[in-house]
C-alpha cells in the first residue's frame, strides 16, 4: 500500500485529486493530508474570500474525495525523535507560528500547547517513512519543507504510481496458540492500537474466542452485551448458516462495528466484529448431525471466509483474528479466511509443547483447503530475561523449524501489560495506556508493530 500525502496546494487541484482518488479506490492506496496543512489552507481561503468563507466547504471536499486527515499528535513526534536520535523538525518559533495561525483560522483563541514544538506533519511523515511505510509526498513545491529522504513526486508520477498498485489487497492474520494465557488477545489489541494510532492503518479485529475478551475490552460491557442480544456477533454467521443454510448478502458487513475509539485523538479507523460465549455451543451444534447446510456451503471451515473475505476484509489494511486456545472449528475458520498466522507464546515448557503438531495440523489444513496458510512466525511474550529457563527455551525455539521465524522483538513480562488490559474502558493516549515512551513495554510494542509491518506486508 502506498500513502499519497498531498501537499496543501495539490489538495486543491480538483481534477488531479479526483483522478488520484479513483485510482486509489481501485486498490488499497490511501490519500491523506495533515490537519495542520488543512487548517492553514482554510485560513488562507478565508482571508482571500472574506469572512463569509465557510470552512465546512473544505471538510466536505475532503470527505467526498475520501481523503484522510492525519491529526498531529505528540506520540508521533516523540516516535520520530527516537528514530532519528534528534528532535527534528523542532524549530520552536516556526511551530508556534503555525500553531497560532491554525487556531486563528478556526476562530479559536486557545492557548498553545505546553511545548510550542507541537508535533507537525513532517514528524508524522518521517516516522512512517522510517517505519517502512510507503509514503509518497505529492508536491509541486520545491522549497526546503521536505528535507529528508521521503519520496516526493509531481502529479503525473503520482498517478502512475497509483495505477501500478491496482489489485493490491489487505492481509488477514490469525493469532493462534492452543495454549491460553500466552498473550494472543493482549498482543492483538496492542498491535491494533499501534498499527492504527501510529501508522494510520485501517484495522479490523475479528474476535473468534467465545471468551470474548477482545470484544469486551474494545466495546465495554454494555455495548458488547447489546451486540450479543442483537445477534450481531461472529457467532451469528454460524447461527445463520445453521438456521437458514446460507449467508445472506451483506450479512458480514452488518456485523462490523466501526469507529471504535481507544486511543485519544485518533479518529475511528479501528473496527471490530465481536464474539459471544454462544459461539461455543453453536460450533458444537454445527459439527453435529446431518446438517442440510453442508450441501450448500460445503466445508464447515469456510463459513467465516464466505461471510467476510470478499465483503468486509478489503476495506482494511490489516485484519487481526484473535483465536481461542484450541484448534477447533473457530480457529480453523480463522485460518481459512487468513493469509497466515502468528503464534504468540511464552518461553516456557507448557506454552511451547506440541507446537510441531500444531504446525503439522495447520499444514494439513492448508492442503485440505488448497491454499497456502503462511507461517509468519512466533512472538515471544511475557519474557523474563532474568530467568534462565526463559533464556534456554528461547534459544531452543530459535533452533526449531516450527517456531520460525522467531521475531526479533521479545516482549517483556511487565505489570504494565495487565494495567493496559484493566484500563480498557478508558480512552487514553497510547502512552497513557502502554506506559511512557521510555517504558520497556511501550518501546517493545512500538518495535513489535514495526516488525509486524516488515514481516507481514
Ligand atoms: N507482556 C506481558 N506481561 C505481563 N502480563 C501479560 C503480558 N502479556 C499478557 N499478559 C497477561 O497475561 C494474561 C493472559 O493474556 P491474554 O492476552 O488474555 O492471553 P490469551 O489470549 O493467549 O489467552 C492477561 O492477564 C494479560 O494481562
Ligand atoms: Mg485470548
Coordinates of C-alpha atoms and ligand atoms in Angstrom, one line a residue:
X1 CA 0.0 0.0 0.0
X2 CA 1.2 3.5 -0.8
X3 CA 0.1 6.6 1.0
X4 CA -0.1 9.7 -1.0
X5 CA 0.5 12.7 1.2
X6 CA -0.9 15.7 -0.6
X7 CA 0.8 19.0 -0.1
X8 CA -1.6 21.9 0.5
X9 CA -1.7 23.3 -2.9
X10 CA -2.1 19.9 -4.5
X11 CA -5.2 19.3 -2.4
X12 CA -7.0 22.0 -4.3
X13 CA -6.1 20.7 -7.8
X14 CA -9.5 19.2 -8.1
X15 CA -9.1 17.2 -11.3
X16 CA -5.9 15.6 -10.2
X17 CA -7.4 14.7 -6.8
X18 CA -10.4 13.2 -8.3
X19 CA -8.3 11.0 -10.6
X20 CA -5.9 10.0 -7.9
X21 CA -8.9 9.1 -5.7
X22 CA -10.3 7.0 -8.4
X23 CA -7.1 5.1 -8.8
X24 CA -6.6 4.7 -5.1
X25 CA -10.1 3.4 -4.7
X26 CA -9.3 0.6 -7.1
X27 CA -6.6 -0.8 -4.7
X28 CA -5.5 -0.3 -1.1
X29 CA -3.7 3.0 -1.6
X30 CA -4.7 5.9 0.6
X31 CA -4.6 9.7 0.2
X32 CA -4.0 11.8 3.2
X33 CA -3.4 15.4 4.2
X34 CA -2.4 16.8 7.5
X35 CA -4.8 18.6 9.8
X36 CA -2.2 21.3 10.1
X37 CA -1.9 22.0 6.4
X38 CA -5.6 21.7 6.0
X39 CA -6.2 24.3 8.6
X40 CA -3.7 26.7 7.2
X41 CA -5.4 26.4 3.9
X42 CA -8.7 27.2 5.5
X43 CA -7.1 30.2 6.9
X44 CA -5.8 31.4 3.6
X45 CA -9.1 30.8 1.8
X46 CA -10.9 32.7 4.5
X47 CA -8.6 35.6 4.0
X48 CA -9.0 35.6 0.3
X49 CA -12.7 35.2 0.2
X50 CA -13.6 37.3 3.2
X51 CA -15.2 36.3 6.5
X52 CA -18.1 34.6 4.8
X53 CA -15.9 31.8 3.6
X54 CA -17.2 28.5 5.1
X55 CA -14.6 26.1 6.4
X56 CA -17.2 23.4 6.0
X57 CA -16.6 23.6 2.3
X58 CA -13.1 22.2 2.8
X59 CA -14.3 19.5 5.0
X60 CA -17.0 18.3 2.6
X61 CA -14.4 18.4 -0.2
X62 CA -12.1 16.2 1.7
X63 CA -14.9 13.9 2.7
X64 CA -16.2 13.4 -0.8
X65 CA -12.8 12.5 -2.1
X66 CA -12.2 10.0 0.8
X67 CA -9.1 11.9 2.0
X68 CA -7.8 11.0 5.3
X69 CA -6.9 13.9 7.6
X70 CA -4.0 13.0 9.7
X71 CA -4.1 14.6 13.1
X72 CA -0.9 15.5 14.6
X73 CA -0.3 14.1 18.0
X74 CA 2.6 14.1 20.3
X75 CA 3.2 10.4 20.2
X76 CA 4.2 10.6 16.6
X77 CA 6.6 13.4 17.2
X78 CA 8.3 11.6 20.0
X79 CA 8.5 8.5 17.9
X80 CA 10.3 10.4 15.2
X81 CA 12.7 12.0 17.7
X82 CA 13.5 8.5 18.9
X83 CA 14.1 7.1 15.5
X84 CA 16.2 9.9 14.3
X85 CA 18.0 10.5 17.6
X86 CA 17.2 14.1 17.2
X87 CA 14.2 16.3 17.7
X88 CA 13.9 17.3 14.1
X89 CA 12.0 19.3 13.0
X90 CA 11.7 21.4 16.0
X91 CA 12.2 24.9 15.1
X92 CA 10.1 26.2 18.0
X93 CA 9.3 29.6 16.5
X94 CA 8.1 28.1 13.3
X95 CA 6.0 25.6 15.1
X96 CA 4.5 28.2 17.4
X97 CA 3.7 30.5 14.5
X98 CA 2.0 27.7 12.6
X99 CA 0.0 26.6 15.6
X100 CA -1.3 30.1 16.3
X101 CA -2.3 30.6 12.7
X102 CA -4.2 27.4 12.8
X103 CA -6.0 28.4 16.0
X104 CA -6.8 31.8 14.5
X105 CA -8.0 30.2 11.3
X106 CA -10.7 28.3 13.1
X107 CA -11.6 31.3 15.1
X108 CA -10.3 29.9 18.3
X109 CA -8.4 31.6 21.0
X110 CA -6.8 28.6 22.7
X111 CA -3.5 28.7 24.5
X112 CA -0.8 27.0 22.6
X113 CA 0.3 23.5 23.8
X114 CA 2.7 23.4 26.7
X115 CA 5.6 22.9 24.3
X116 CA 5.2 25.0 21.1
X117 CA 7.2 22.3 19.5
X118 CA 3.9 20.8 18.6
X119 CA 4.2 17.6 16.5
X120 CA 4.0 18.6 12.9
X121 CA 3.1 16.9 9.7
X122 CA 6.7 16.2 8.9
X123 CA 7.2 14.3 12.1
X124 CA 4.4 12.1 11.2
X125 CA 5.7 11.6 7.7
X126 CA 9.2 10.8 8.8
X127 CA 8.0 8.4 11.5
X128 CA 6.1 6.4 8.9
X129 CA 8.8 6.5 6.4
X130 CA 11.3 5.3 9.0
X131 CA 8.9 2.6 9.9
X132 CA 8.9 1.3 6.3
X133 CA 5.5 2.6 5.4
X134 CA 5.4 3.5 1.8
X135 CA 4.9 7.3 1.6
X136 CA 4.9 9.5 -1.4
X137 CA 4.6 13.2 -1.0
X138 CA 2.8 14.8 -3.9
X139 CA 4.0 18.4 -4.2
X140 CA 4.9 20.9 -6.8
X141 CA 6.7 22.9 -4.1
X142 CA 10.4 22.8 -4.4
X143 CA 11.0 24.5 -1.1
X144 CA 13.0 23.1 1.7
X145 CA 10.0 21.9 3.6
X146 CA 10.7 18.3 2.9
X147 CA 14.3 17.9 3.8
X148 CA 14.9 14.3 4.2
X149 CA 14.7 11.1 2.2
X150 CA 10.9 10.9 1.9
X151 CA 9.9 10.4 -1.7
X152 CA 8.5 13.5 -3.4
X153 CA 6.8 13.4 -6.8
X154 CA 4.7 15.6 -9.1
X155 CA 1.2 14.9 -10.1
X156 CA 1.9 12.9 -13.3
X157 CA 4.2 10.5 -11.5
X158 CA 1.7 10.1 -8.6
X159 CA -1.0 9.0 -11.0
X160 CA 1.4 6.4 -12.5
X161 CA 2.3 5.0 -9.1
X162 CA -1.3 4.8 -8.1
X163 CA -2.2 2.8 -11.2
X164 CA 0.6 0.3 -10.5
X165 CA -0.9 -0.8 -7.2
X166 CA -4.3 -1.8 -8.5
X167 CA -5.3 -5.2 -7.2
X168 CA -3.4 -5.0 -4.0
X169 CA -5.3 -6.2 -1.0
X170 CA -5.3 -6.3 2.7
X171 CA -3.7 -9.0 4.8
X172 CA -5.5 -11.1 7.4
X173 CA -3.6 -12.7 10.2
X174 CA -4.9 -15.3 12.7
X175 CA -3.3 -15.2 16.2
X176 CA -3.0 -18.8 17.1
X177 CA -1.8 -20.9 20.0
X178 CA -3.5 -23.9 21.6
X179 CA -2.4 -22.6 25.0
X180 CA -4.3 -19.9 26.8
X181 CA -2.7 -17.0 28.7
X182 CA 0.2 -16.6 26.3
X183 CA -1.0 -13.1 25.1
X184 CA -2.9 -13.7 21.9
X185 CA -5.6 -11.2 22.9
X186 CA -3.2 -8.7 24.6
X187 CA -1.0 -8.7 21.6
X188 CA -3.9 -8.5 19.1
X189 CA -5.1 -5.4 20.9
X190 CA -1.7 -3.8 21.2
X191 CA -0.9 -4.4 17.6
X192 CA -4.3 -2.9 16.6
X193 CA -3.6 0.2 18.7
X194 CA -0.1 0.8 17.5
X195 CA -0.8 0.0 13.8
X196 CA -3.8 2.2 13.9
X197 CA -2.6 5.1 16.1
X198 CA 1.0 5.4 15.0
X199 CA 1.0 4.0 11.5
X200 CA -2.5 5.0 10.5
X201 CA -3.6 1.6 9.1
X202 CA -7.2 0.7 8.9
X203 CA -7.5 -2.3 11.3
X204 CA -10.3 -4.8 11.8
X205 CA -10.2 -7.1 14.8
X206 CA -12.3 -10.3 14.5
X207 CA -12.8 -11.9 17.8
X208 CA -13.2 -15.7 17.4
X209 CA -12.8 -16.6 21.0
X210 CA -16.0 -17.4 22.9
X211 CA -14.3 -15.9 26.0
X212 CA -14.8 -12.7 24.1
X213 CA -12.0 -10.8 25.9
X214 CA -11.1 -8.7 22.9
X215 CA -14.8 -7.7 22.4
X216 CA -15.3 -6.8 26.0
X217 CA -12.1 -4.8 26.0
X218 CA -12.8 -2.9 22.9
X219 CA -16.5 -2.2 23.4
X220 CA -17.0 -2.2 27.2
X221 CA -19.6 -4.5 28.7
X222 CA -22.7 -2.6 27.9
X223 CA -22.1 -2.3 24.1
X224 CA -20.9 -5.8 24.0
X225 CA -24.0 -7.2 25.7
X226 CA -26.1 -5.2 23.3
X227 CA -24.3 -6.8 20.3
X228 CA -24.9 -10.2 21.7
X229 CA -28.6 -9.5 22.3
X230 CA -29.0 -8.1 18.8
X231 CA -27.2 -11.2 17.3
X232 CA -24.5 -9.0 15.8
X233 CA -21.5 -11.2 16.5
X234 CA -19.2 -13.5 14.6
X235 CA -21.2 -16.5 16.1
X236 CA -24.2 -15.3 14.3
X237 CA -22.6 -16.1 11.0
X238 CA -22.5 -19.7 12.1
X239 CA -26.0 -19.5 13.6
X240 CA -27.4 -18.1 10.3
X241 CA -25.9 -21.0 8.4
X242 CA -27.3 -23.4 10.9
X243 CA -30.8 -21.9 10.7
X244 CA -31.1 -20.9 7.1
X245 CA -28.5 -22.9 5.3
X246 CA -26.7 -19.9 3.8
X247 CA -25.3 -16.5 4.5
X248 CA -27.3 -13.6 3.0
X249 CA -25.5 -10.9 1.1
X250 CA -24.4 -8.1 3.3
X251 CA -24.6 -10.2 6.4
X252 CA -20.9 -9.9 7.3
X253 CA -20.8 -6.2 6.7
X254 CA -23.6 -5.6 9.2
X255 CA -21.5 -7.2 11.9
X256 CA -18.7 -4.7 11.8
X257 CA -18.6 -2.1 14.5
X258 CA -16.5 0.8 13.1
X259 CA -15.1 3.9 14.5
X260 CA -14.0 2.4 17.8
X261 CA -12.1 5.0 19.8
X262 CA -9.5 3.5 22.1
X263 CA -6.6 6.0 21.7
X264 CA -7.3 9.6 22.4
X265 CA -7.1 11.9 19.3
X266 CA -7.1 9.1 16.8
X267 CA -10.3 9.2 14.7
X268 CA -12.1 6.0 14.2
X269 CA -10.3 3.6 11.8
X270 CA -10.4 0.8 14.2
X271 CA -13.2 -1.8 13.8
X272 CA -14.3 -5.0 15.4
X273 CA -16.5 -7.9 14.8
X274 CA -17.3 -9.1 18.3
X275 CA -17.7 -12.6 19.7
X276 CA -20.0 -14.1 22.2
X277 CA -19.9 -17.2 24.5
X278 CA -22.8 -18.5 22.3
X279 CA -20.1 -19.4 19.7
X280 CA -19.0 -22.4 21.7
X281 CA -22.4 -24.1 21.6
X282 CA -23.2 -23.1 18.0
X283 CA -19.8 -24.5 16.9
X284 CA -20.6 -27.8 18.6
X285 CA -24.1 -28.0 17.0
X286 CA -22.8 -27.1 13.7
X287 CA -20.5 -30.1 13.6
X288 CA -23.3 -32.5 14.7
X289 CA -25.7 -34.5 12.7
X290 CA -26.7 -34.4 9.2
X291 CA -26.9 -30.7 8.5
X292 CA -28.7 -29.6 5.4
X293 CA -26.5 -26.5 5.0
X294 CA -23.5 -28.7 4.1
X295 CA -25.0 -29.3 0.7
X296 CA -25.0 -25.7 0.0
X297 CA -22.0 -24.3 1.9
X298 CA -19.6 -27.3 1.8
X299 CA -17.0 -27.5 4.5
X300 CA -17.7 -26.0 7.9
X301 CA -14.3 -24.3 7.8
X302 CA -15.2 -21.9 5.0
X303 CA -18.0 -20.0 6.8
X304 CA -16.0 -17.1 8.1
X305 CA -14.3 -16.8 4.7
X306 CA -17.7 -16.9 2.9
X307 CA -19.1 -14.1 5.1
X308 CA -16.2 -11.8 5.3
X309 CA -13.3 -12.3 2.8
X310 CA -14.9 -10.5 -0.1
X311 CA -17.5 -8.2 1.5
X312 CA -15.6 -7.0 4.6
X313 CA -11.8 -7.6 4.6
X314 CA -10.9 -5.4 1.5
X315 CA -11.9 -2.3 3.4
X316 CA -9.0 -2.7 5.8
X317 CA -5.2 -2.8 5.6
X318 CA -4.9 -5.5 8.2
X319 CA -7.4 -7.9 9.8
X320 CA -6.3 -9.4 13.1
X321 CA -8.2 -12.5 14.1
X322 CA -8.0 -13.4 17.8
X323 CA -8.4 -17.1 18.2
X324 CA -9.4 -19.3 21.1
X325 CA -6.9 -21.6 22.8
X326 CA -7.8 -24.6 20.6
X327 CA -7.5 -25.7 17.1
X328 CA -11.3 -26.3 16.7
X329 CA -13.8 -25.1 14.2
X330 CA -13.4 -21.4 15.2
X331 CA -9.6 -21.4 14.7
X332 CA -9.8 -23.4 11.5
X333 CA -12.3 -20.9 10.1
X334 CA -9.9 -18.1 11.1
X335 CA -7.0 -19.9 9.3
X336 CA -9.1 -20.5 6.2
X337 CA -10.0 -16.8 6.0
X338 CA -6.5 -15.6 6.8
X339 CA -3.3 -15.2 4.7
X340 CA -1.4 -16.8 7.6
X341 CA -0.9 -17.0 11.3
X342 CA 1.3 -15.7 14.1
X343 CA 1.9 -17.7 17.2
X344 CA 2.3 -15.7 20.4
X345 CA 3.9 -17.8 23.1
X346 CA 5.7 -17.7 26.5
X347 CA 9.2 -19.1 26.5
X348 CA 8.3 -21.9 29.0
X349 CA 7.7 -25.6 28.6
X350 CA 3.9 -25.6 28.9
X351 CA 3.4 -23.0 26.2
X352 CA 5.8 -24.5 23.7
X353 CA 4.7 -28.1 24.0
X354 CA 3.0 -29.6 20.9
X355 CA 3.9 -26.7 18.6
X356 CA 5.3 -29.1 16.0
X357 CA 1.9 -31.0 16.0
X358 CA 0.1 -27.6 15.8
X359 CA 2.2 -26.6 12.8
X360 CA 1.6 -30.0 11.2
X361 CA -2.1 -29.8 11.6
X362 CA -2.1 -26.3 10.1
X363 CA -0.1 -27.6 7.1
X364 CA -2.7 -30.4 6.7
X365 CA -5.5 -27.9 6.9
X366 CA -3.7 -25.8 4.3
X367 CA -3.6 -28.8 1.9
X368 CA -7.2 -29.5 2.7
X369 CA -8.4 -26.1 1.6
X370 CA -5.8 -26.0 -1.2
X371 CA -4.4 -22.6 -0.2
X372 CA -1.2 -21.6 1.5
X373 CA -1.5 -20.6 5.1
X374 CA 1.6 -18.7 5.8
X375 CA 3.5 -19.1 9.0
X376 CA 4.5 -15.6 9.9
X377 CA 6.4 -16.8 13.0
X378 CA 6.5 -16.7 16.7
X379 CA 6.2 -13.7 19.0
X380 CA 7.8 -14.4 22.4
X381 CA 5.7 -12.6 25.1
X382 CA 6.0 -12.3 28.8
X383 CA 9.7 -12.8 28.7
X384 CA 11.6 -12.7 32.0
X385 CA 15.2 -12.1 30.9
X386 CA 16.4 -12.9 34.4
X387 CA 15.0 -16.4 34.3
X388 CA 17.4 -19.0 33.0
X389 CA 14.5 -21.2 31.9
X390 CA 13.2 -18.5 29.6
X391 CA 16.5 -17.8 28.1
X392 CA 17.2 -21.6 27.5
X393 CA 13.8 -22.1 25.9
X394 CA 14.1 -19.1 23.7
X395 CA 17.4 -20.4 22.4
X396 CA 15.8 -23.8 21.7
X397 CA 12.9 -22.1 19.9
X398 CA 15.3 -20.3 17.7
X399 CA 16.7 -23.7 16.5
X400 CA 13.4 -25.4 15.9
X401 CA 11.7 -25.1 12.4
X402 CA 8.1 -25.0 13.7
X403 CA 8.8 -21.7 15.5
X404 CA 10.4 -19.9 12.6
X405 CA 10.8 -17.1 12.2
X406 CA 11.2 -16.2 15.9
X407 CA 10.6 -12.4 15.9
X408 CA 13.5 -10.1 16.9
X409 CA 11.4 -8.3 19.4
X410 CA 10.9 -10.1 22.6
X411 CA 8.0 -8.7 24.7
X412 CA 8.9 -8.4 28.3
X413 CA 6.8 -9.6 31.2
X414 CA 5.5 -6.4 32.9
X415 CA 2.6 -5.4 35.0
X416 CA 2.0 -2.6 32.5
X417 CA 0.5 -5.2 30.2
X418 CA -2.1 -6.1 32.8
X419 CA -2.7 -2.5 33.7
X420 CA -3.3 -1.8 30.0
X421 CA -5.9 -4.5 30.0
X422 CA -7.5 -3.3 33.2
X423 CA -8.0 0.3 31.8
X424 CA -10.0 -1.0 28.8
X425 CA -13.0 1.2 29.4
X426 CA -11.0 4.5 29.2
X427 CA -10.0 6.3 26.1
X428 CA -6.3 7.1 26.7
X429 CA -3.3 8.3 24.8
X430 CA -1.1 5.4 23.7
X431 CA 1.3 6.4 26.4
X432 CA -1.5 6.6 28.9
X433 CA -2.3 3.0 28.1
X434 CA 1.1 1.4 27.5
X435 CA 3.5 3.4 29.6
X436 CA 5.6 6.4 29.0
X437 CA 7.8 6.3 25.9
X438 CA 10.8 5.3 27.9
X439 CA 8.9 2.4 29.4
X440 CA 10.0 -1.0 28.2
X441 CA 6.5 -2.1 27.3
X442 CA 5.8 0.9 25.2
X443 CA 9.1 0.5 23.4
X444 CA 8.6 -3.2 22.8
X445 CA 5.1 -2.7 21.4
X446 CA 6.4 0.1 19.1
X447 CA 9.0 -2.2 17.7
X448 CA 6.5 -5.0 17.5
X449 CA 4.3 -3.0 15.3
X450 CA 7.3 -2.1 13.1
X451 CA 8.4 -5.7 12.8
X452 CA 4.8 -6.7 12.0
X453 CA 4.7 -4.3 9.1
X454 CA 8.1 -5.6 7.9
X455 CA 7.2 -9.3 8.2
X456 CA 3.6 -9.3 7.1
X457 CA 3.3 -6.7 4.3
Ligands
LIG1 N1 3.9 -8.9 28.4 C1 3.1 -9.2 29.4 N2 3.5 -9.1 30.7 C2 2.7 -9.4 31.7 N3 1.5 -9.9 31.6 C3 1.0 -10.1 30.4 C4 1.8 -9.8 29.2 N4 1.0 -10.0 28.1 C5 -0.1 -10.5 28.5 N5 -0.2 -10.6 29.9 C6 -1.3 -11.0 30.8 O1 -1.5 -12.4 30.6 C7 -2.8 -12.7 30.7 C8 -3.3 -13.5 29.5 O2 -3.2 -12.8 28.3 P1 -4.2 -13.0 27.1 O3 -3.8 -12.0 26.1 O4 -5.6 -13.0 27.6 O5 -3.8 -14.4 26.6 P2 -4.6 -15.4 25.6 O6 -5.4 -14.5 24.7 O7 -3.5 -16.1 24.9 O8 -5.4 -16.3 26.4 C9 -3.6 -11.4 30.8 O9 -3.9 -11.3 32.2 C10 -2.6 -10.4 30.4 O10 -2.8 -9.2 31.1
LIG2 MG1 -7.5 -14.6 24.4

